[in-house]
Coordinates of C-alpha atoms in Angstrom, one line a residue:
M1 CA -1.2 -11.4 23.3
K2 CA -3.1 -10.1 20.3
R3 CA -3.5 -6.4 19.8
S4 CA -6.4 -4.8 18.0
R5 CA -7.4 -1.6 16.2
V6 CA -4.3 0.6 16.5
S7 CA -1.0 -0.8 15.2
I8 CA 2.3 -0.1 16.9
I9 CA 3.7 1.5 13.8
L10 CA 0.8 3.8 13.4
A11 CA 0.7 4.7 17.0
S12 CA 4.3 5.7 17.0
V13 CA 3.7 8.4 14.4
L14 CA 0.6 9.7 16.1
T15 CA 2.7 11.3 18.8
G16 CA 3.8 14.1 16.4
V17 CA 5.7 14.9 13.3
V18 CA 8.4 12.2 13.2
A19 CA 11.1 12.6 10.6
A20 CA 12.1 9.5 8.7
S21 CA 15.5 8.3 9.6
I22 CA 15.8 4.9 8.0
A23 CA 17.6 4.8 4.7
A24 CA 15.5 4.2 1.7
T25 CA 15.0 0.6 0.7
P26 CA 16.8 -0.2 -2.6
A27 CA 14.7 -1.1 -5.6
Y28 CA 14.7 -4.7 -6.7
A29 CA 15.8 -5.8 -10.1
D30 CA 13.0 -7.4 -12.1
P31 CA 12.6 -11.1 -11.6
T32 CA 12.6 -13.7 -14.4
P33 CA 9.6 -15.9 -13.7
Q34 CA 9.2 -19.4 -15.1
V35 CA 5.8 -20.7 -16.3
K36 CA 5.1 -22.5 -13.0
D37 CA 5.8 -19.5 -10.8
I38 CA 3.2 -17.5 -8.9
V39 CA 3.3 -14.0 -10.4
G40 CA 2.0 -10.8 -8.8
V41 CA 1.8 -7.1 -9.8
G42 CA 0.2 -4.0 -8.6
S43 CA 0.4 -1.9 -5.4
D44 CA 3.4 0.3 -4.8
T45 CA 2.5 0.2 -1.1
T46 CA 3.2 -3.5 -0.5
E47 CA 5.9 -4.2 -3.1
F48 CA 8.7 -4.3 -0.4
A49 CA 6.6 -6.6 1.8
L50 CA 6.0 -9.1 -1.0
N51 CA 9.6 -9.0 -2.1
Y52 CA 10.6 -9.9 1.5
I53 CA 7.9 -12.6 1.8
A54 CA 9.2 -14.1 -1.4
D55 CA 12.9 -14.1 -0.9
G56 CA 13.5 -13.3 2.8
R57 CA 15.5 -10.6 4.4
R58 CA 18.7 -10.3 6.4
A59 CA 18.6 -8.0 9.5
G60 CA 21.4 -9.4 11.6
V61 CA 20.0 -12.9 11.1
F62 CA 18.4 -14.1 7.8
S63 CA 14.7 -14.6 7.8
P64 CA 13.9 -16.9 4.9
G65 CA 11.0 -16.3 2.6
Y66 CA 8.4 -18.5 0.9
N67 CA 10.8 -19.4 -1.9
A68 CA 13.3 -21.1 0.4
S69 CA 11.2 -24.2 0.3
A70 CA 8.8 -23.7 -2.6
S71 CA 8.9 -25.5 -5.9
A72 CA 6.9 -22.8 -7.6
R73 CA 8.4 -19.5 -6.7
L74 CA 6.5 -16.4 -5.5
V75 CA 7.5 -13.6 -7.9
S76 CA 6.4 -10.0 -7.4
F77 CA 7.1 -7.2 -9.9
D78 CA 7.6 -3.7 -8.5
A79 CA 5.1 -1.0 -9.5
T80 CA 7.8 1.2 -11.0
G81 CA 11.0 0.6 -13.0
S82 CA 11.3 -0.1 -16.7
S83 CA 8.3 0.7 -18.8
T84 CA 7.5 -3.0 -19.6
V85 CA 7.8 -6.4 -17.8
V86 CA 7.9 -10.0 -19.1
L87 CA 5.6 -11.8 -16.8
K88 CA 6.8 -15.3 -17.5
A89 CA 9.5 -16.9 -19.7
G90 CA 8.5 -16.9 -23.4
T91 CA 5.7 -14.4 -23.1
T92 CA 5.4 -11.0 -24.7
A93 CA 6.3 -7.9 -22.6
I94 CA 3.4 -5.8 -21.3
T95 CA 3.2 -2.3 -19.9
R96 CA 4.3 -2.4 -16.2
P97 CA 1.2 -2.3 -14.0
N98 CA 1.6 0.7 -11.6
G99 CA -0.7 0.6 -8.6
S100 CA -3.5 -1.5 -7.1
G101 CA -6.1 -0.7 -9.7
A102 CA -3.7 -1.4 -12.6
G103 CA -2.7 -4.7 -11.1
K104 CA -6.3 -5.9 -10.4
A105 CA -7.3 -4.9 -14.0
L106 CA -5.1 -7.8 -15.3
L107 CA -7.3 -10.3 -13.4
Y108 CA -10.6 -9.8 -15.2
G109 CA -12.5 -8.4 -18.2
A110 CA -10.8 -7.2 -21.3
G111 CA -7.5 -6.8 -19.5
N112 CA -7.4 -10.4 -18.1
N113 CA -3.9 -11.8 -18.3
T114 CA -3.6 -15.5 -17.2
N115 CA 0.2 -14.9 -16.6
V116 CA -0.8 -12.8 -13.6
N117 CA -1.8 -15.0 -10.6
F118 CA -2.5 -12.2 -8.1
A119 CA -2.5 -8.5 -7.6
R120 CA -1.1 -6.6 -4.6
S121 CA -3.7 -4.1 -3.4
S122 CA -3.8 -1.3 -0.7
S123 CA -7.5 -0.6 -1.5
S124 CA -10.6 -2.7 -1.1
L125 CA -12.4 -4.2 -4.2
S126 CA -14.6 -1.9 -6.3
S127 CA -18.2 -3.0 -7.2
A128 CA -16.9 -3.8 -10.7
E129 CA -14.1 -6.0 -9.3
V130 CA -16.6 -7.8 -7.0
A131 CA -19.0 -8.4 -10.0
A132 CA -16.0 -9.8 -11.9
G133 CA -15.5 -12.5 -9.3
L134 CA -12.3 -11.1 -7.6
W135 CA -11.5 -11.9 -4.0
Q136 CA -9.2 -10.0 -1.7
V137 CA -7.1 -11.8 1.0
P138 CA -6.0 -9.6 3.9
F139 CA -2.6 -10.0 5.5
A140 CA -1.5 -6.8 7.1
V141 CA -2.5 -3.4 8.5
D142 CA -1.2 0.0 7.3
G143 CA -2.0 3.6 8.1
L144 CA -2.4 6.8 6.0
K145 CA -1.4 10.2 7.1
L146 CA -0.4 13.5 5.5
A147 CA 3.3 13.9 4.7
V148 CA 5.2 17.2 4.3
A149 CA 8.9 18.1 3.8
S150 CA 11.2 17.8 6.9
T151 CA 11.5 21.6 6.7
S152 CA 8.0 22.7 5.9
N153 CA 5.7 25.7 6.1
A154 CA 2.8 23.4 7.1
P155 CA 1.5 23.4 10.6
A156 CA 2.3 20.4 12.9
S157 CA -1.3 19.1 12.7
I158 CA -3.9 19.1 9.9
S159 CA -7.4 18.0 10.7
A160 CA -9.7 16.1 8.3
A161 CA -11.8 19.2 7.7
Q162 CA -8.6 21.2 6.9
M163 CA -7.5 18.5 4.6
V164 CA -10.7 18.8 2.6
S165 CA -10.2 22.6 2.4
I166 CA -6.7 22.1 1.1
Y167 CA -7.7 19.7 -1.6
N168 CA -10.8 21.6 -2.8
G169 CA -8.8 24.8 -3.0
T170 CA -10.5 26.7 -0.1
F171 CA -7.1 27.0 1.7
T172 CA -4.3 28.0 -0.6
N173 CA -1.6 29.3 1.9
W174 CA -0.2 27.6 4.9
S175 CA -0.7 30.8 6.9
Q176 CA -4.5 30.2 6.7
L177 CA -4.0 27.0 8.9
G178 CA -1.5 28.5 11.4
G179 CA 1.6 27.6 9.4
A180 CA 4.2 29.9 7.8
N181 CA 3.6 31.9 4.7
G182 CA 3.7 29.6 1.6
V183 CA 1.4 28.7 -1.3
I184 CA 0.2 25.1 -0.6
V185 CA 1.1 22.5 -3.2
P186 CA -1.3 19.6 -2.6
Q187 CA -0.2 16.3 -4.2
I188 CA -2.1 13.1 -4.9
P189 CA -0.9 9.7 -6.2
Q190 CA -1.3 8.7 -9.8
T191 CA -4.5 7.2 -11.3
G192 CA -4.6 3.5 -10.6
S193 CA -3.1 3.9 -7.2
G194 CA -4.9 2.2 -4.3
T195 CA -3.7 4.9 -1.9
R196 CA -5.3 7.5 -4.2
T197 CA -8.6 5.5 -4.2
V198 CA -8.6 5.3 -0.4
F199 CA -7.6 8.9 0.0
L200 CA -10.4 10.2 -2.3
A201 CA -12.9 8.1 -0.2
Q202 CA -11.5 9.6 3.0
L203 CA -11.9 13.1 1.5
Q204 CA -15.5 12.3 0.6
A205 CA -16.2 10.9 4.1
A206 CA -14.7 14.1 5.7
N207 CA -16.8 16.2 3.4
G208 CA -20.1 14.8 4.7
G209 CA -20.3 12.1 2.1
T210 CA -20.1 14.5 -0.9
P211 CA -17.2 13.8 -3.3
V212 CA -14.5 16.5 -3.3
T213 CA -13.7 18.2 -6.5
L214 CA -10.0 18.5 -6.6
A215 CA -8.6 22.0 -7.0
G216 CA -6.6 22.9 -10.1
S217 CA -3.6 23.2 -7.9
V218 CA -3.5 19.5 -7.0
V219 CA -0.5 17.8 -8.6
E220 CA -0.4 14.2 -9.5
V221 CA 2.8 12.4 -8.3
Q222 CA 4.0 8.8 -8.1
E223 CA 2.6 7.1 -5.0
H224 CA 5.0 7.1 -2.1
D225 CA 7.8 8.9 -3.9
A226 CA 9.2 11.1 -1.2
A227 CA 11.3 13.3 -3.5
P228 CA 8.6 15.7 -4.7
I229 CA 7.5 16.2 -1.1
A230 CA 11.0 16.6 0.3
A231 CA 12.0 19.1 -2.3
N232 CA 9.1 21.5 -1.6
P233 CA 8.4 23.1 1.8
N234 CA 4.9 23.8 0.6
A235 CA 4.0 20.3 -0.6
V236 CA 1.6 17.9 1.2
S237 CA 0.6 14.4 0.2
P238 CA -1.1 11.3 1.6
F239 CA 1.5 8.7 2.6
S240 CA 1.6 5.2 4.0
T241 CA 2.9 5.1 7.5
G242 CA 4.6 1.8 6.6
R243 CA 6.3 3.2 3.6
F244 CA 7.3 6.3 5.6
L245 CA 9.7 4.2 7.5
T246 CA 11.9 3.8 4.4
A247 CA 11.5 7.4 3.2
T248 CA 13.9 10.3 3.7
G249 CA 13.4 14.1 3.8
I250 CA 9.8 14.0 4.9
K251 CA 7.8 13.9 8.1
L252 CA 4.2 13.0 9.0
T253 CA 1.7 15.6 10.4
G254 CA -0.6 15.1 13.3
G255 CA -4.3 15.2 13.0
W256 CA -6.0 13.2 10.2
T257 CA -5.1 9.5 10.1
F258 CA -6.7 6.4 8.7
Q259 CA -6.1 2.7 9.1
R260 CA -6.5 0.2 6.2
A261 CA -6.0 -3.5 5.5
L262 CA -3.6 -4.6 2.8
Y263 CA -4.6 -7.4 0.4
N264 CA -3.5 -9.8 -2.2
V265 CA -6.3 -10.2 -4.8
V266 CA -7.1 -13.4 -6.8
R267 CA -9.8 -14.7 -9.1
T268 CA -12.5 -17.0 -7.9
A269 CA -10.9 -19.9 -9.7
D270 CA -7.7 -19.4 -7.9
L271 CA -9.2 -20.0 -4.4
T272 CA -8.9 -23.8 -4.9
K273 CA -5.4 -23.9 -6.4
P274 CA -2.6 -25.4 -4.3
Y275 CA -0.5 -22.2 -4.3
F276 CA -3.4 -20.3 -2.8
T277 CA -3.5 -22.6 0.2
S278 CA 0.2 -22.7 0.7
L279 CA 0.8 -19.0 0.3
F280 CA -2.3 -16.8 0.8
A281 CA -4.7 -18.8 3.0
A282 CA -4.9 -18.6 6.8
D283 CA -2.7 -21.7 7.1
G284 CA -0.3 -20.5 4.4
F285 CA 3.1 -18.8 4.6
I286 CA 1.9 -15.2 4.6
C287 CA -0.1 -15.6 7.7
S288 CA 2.5 -17.7 9.5
G289 CA 5.0 -16.7 12.2
S290 CA 7.8 -17.0 9.6
A291 CA 6.3 -14.2 7.6
Q292 CA 5.7 -11.8 10.5
P293 CA 9.2 -10.4 10.7
L294 CA 9.2 -9.9 6.9
I295 CA 6.0 -8.0 7.0
E296 CA 7.1 -5.9 9.9
A297 CA 10.4 -5.1 8.1
A298 CA 8.3 -3.5 5.4
G299 CA 6.7 -1.3 7.9
F300 CA 3.4 -3.1 8.4
Q301 CA 1.8 -5.4 11.0
Q302 CA 0.7 -8.9 10.3
L303 CA -3.0 -9.5 10.8
S304 CA -3.9 -12.4 13.2
V305 CA -5.7 -15.5 11.9
A306 CA -9.3 -16.2 12.7
A307 CA -8.3 -18.6 15.5
D308 CA -6.7 -15.6 17.2
G309 CA -9.6 -13.2 16.5
G310 CA -8.2 -11.8 13.2
A311 CA -8.8 -11.8 9.5
C312 CA -5.5 -12.9 8.0
G313 CA -5.9 -15.3 5.0
V314 CA -9.7 -15.2 4.9
P315 CA -11.0 -14.3 1.3
T316 CA -13.6 -11.6 1.3
Q317 CA -15.2 -9.1 -1.1
A318 CA -15.8 -6.5 1.6
A319 CA -13.4 -4.1 3.2
V320 CA -11.7 -5.5 6.2
T321 CA -12.1 -3.5 9.4
N322 CA -10.9 -6.2 11.9
F323 CA -7.4 -5.0 12.6
T324 CA -6.4 -7.5 15.2
V325 CA -2.7 -8.1 14.7
N326 CA 0.1 -10.4 16.0

């Protein structure tokens, strides 16, 4: 039976402020791609998912990934780690792309790098990216909520309107929202982050369509790094509900929440290449039953294919709002 609109993972955290209890997923060492390999960079949000999709994952039994039977390997560089990466054997190192925007920037324009075959993205294409001929291929559903420290001065629930007032500086102390006394430390992901892009758009939507000018108290942090939240009882930050499952020391608040599709982004010319069909398309590995447990292990839900009422593997230049999942 296909389920639509609200993912199980997101629904599980809507019941209240649930503390993370799963140990943090260890970082992967950088891969060493060969010229024929399919190389991706970009989003911090989906890096674990693409690592599992590539190489599989053991949880009791081993679930093999795409590379178990592929002649050209899927290789995905994490968003953080060393300052540079070597995309393919024999090429010059480049600055590591950190975030959806940074990854997509290597697919077009002055930053175009032909050693990058796709970009992981947790945000939909911008008008400039659409004009440049990029296409996004949805594969999973994630949620966004506000995260605070496990021991926090924040209230249990924060509404969309209250969120706007926190980030524009109207509210500066948790006691103004029914929490304990404490100066609020609002955090936002780094420039280039897809989560930052989505969050700013949600602030604007909650502000009647007017962009929110961030208060001087807003601190820029690495996307989905739980440490600066966990270490401060006054901190608050947008956080992926999927990535929350591998975080420690934080909890999610009730109130504001948002669902989003997750994508892999390619150039127009890539849509006809064999690896696109075998990996990203509706009949490819990522939309297959074999990939479902790998995507779920990363905290997300796999979108259904069109035959089952979903959008998995269908290239688009518009934001996906069909969240029918397997």
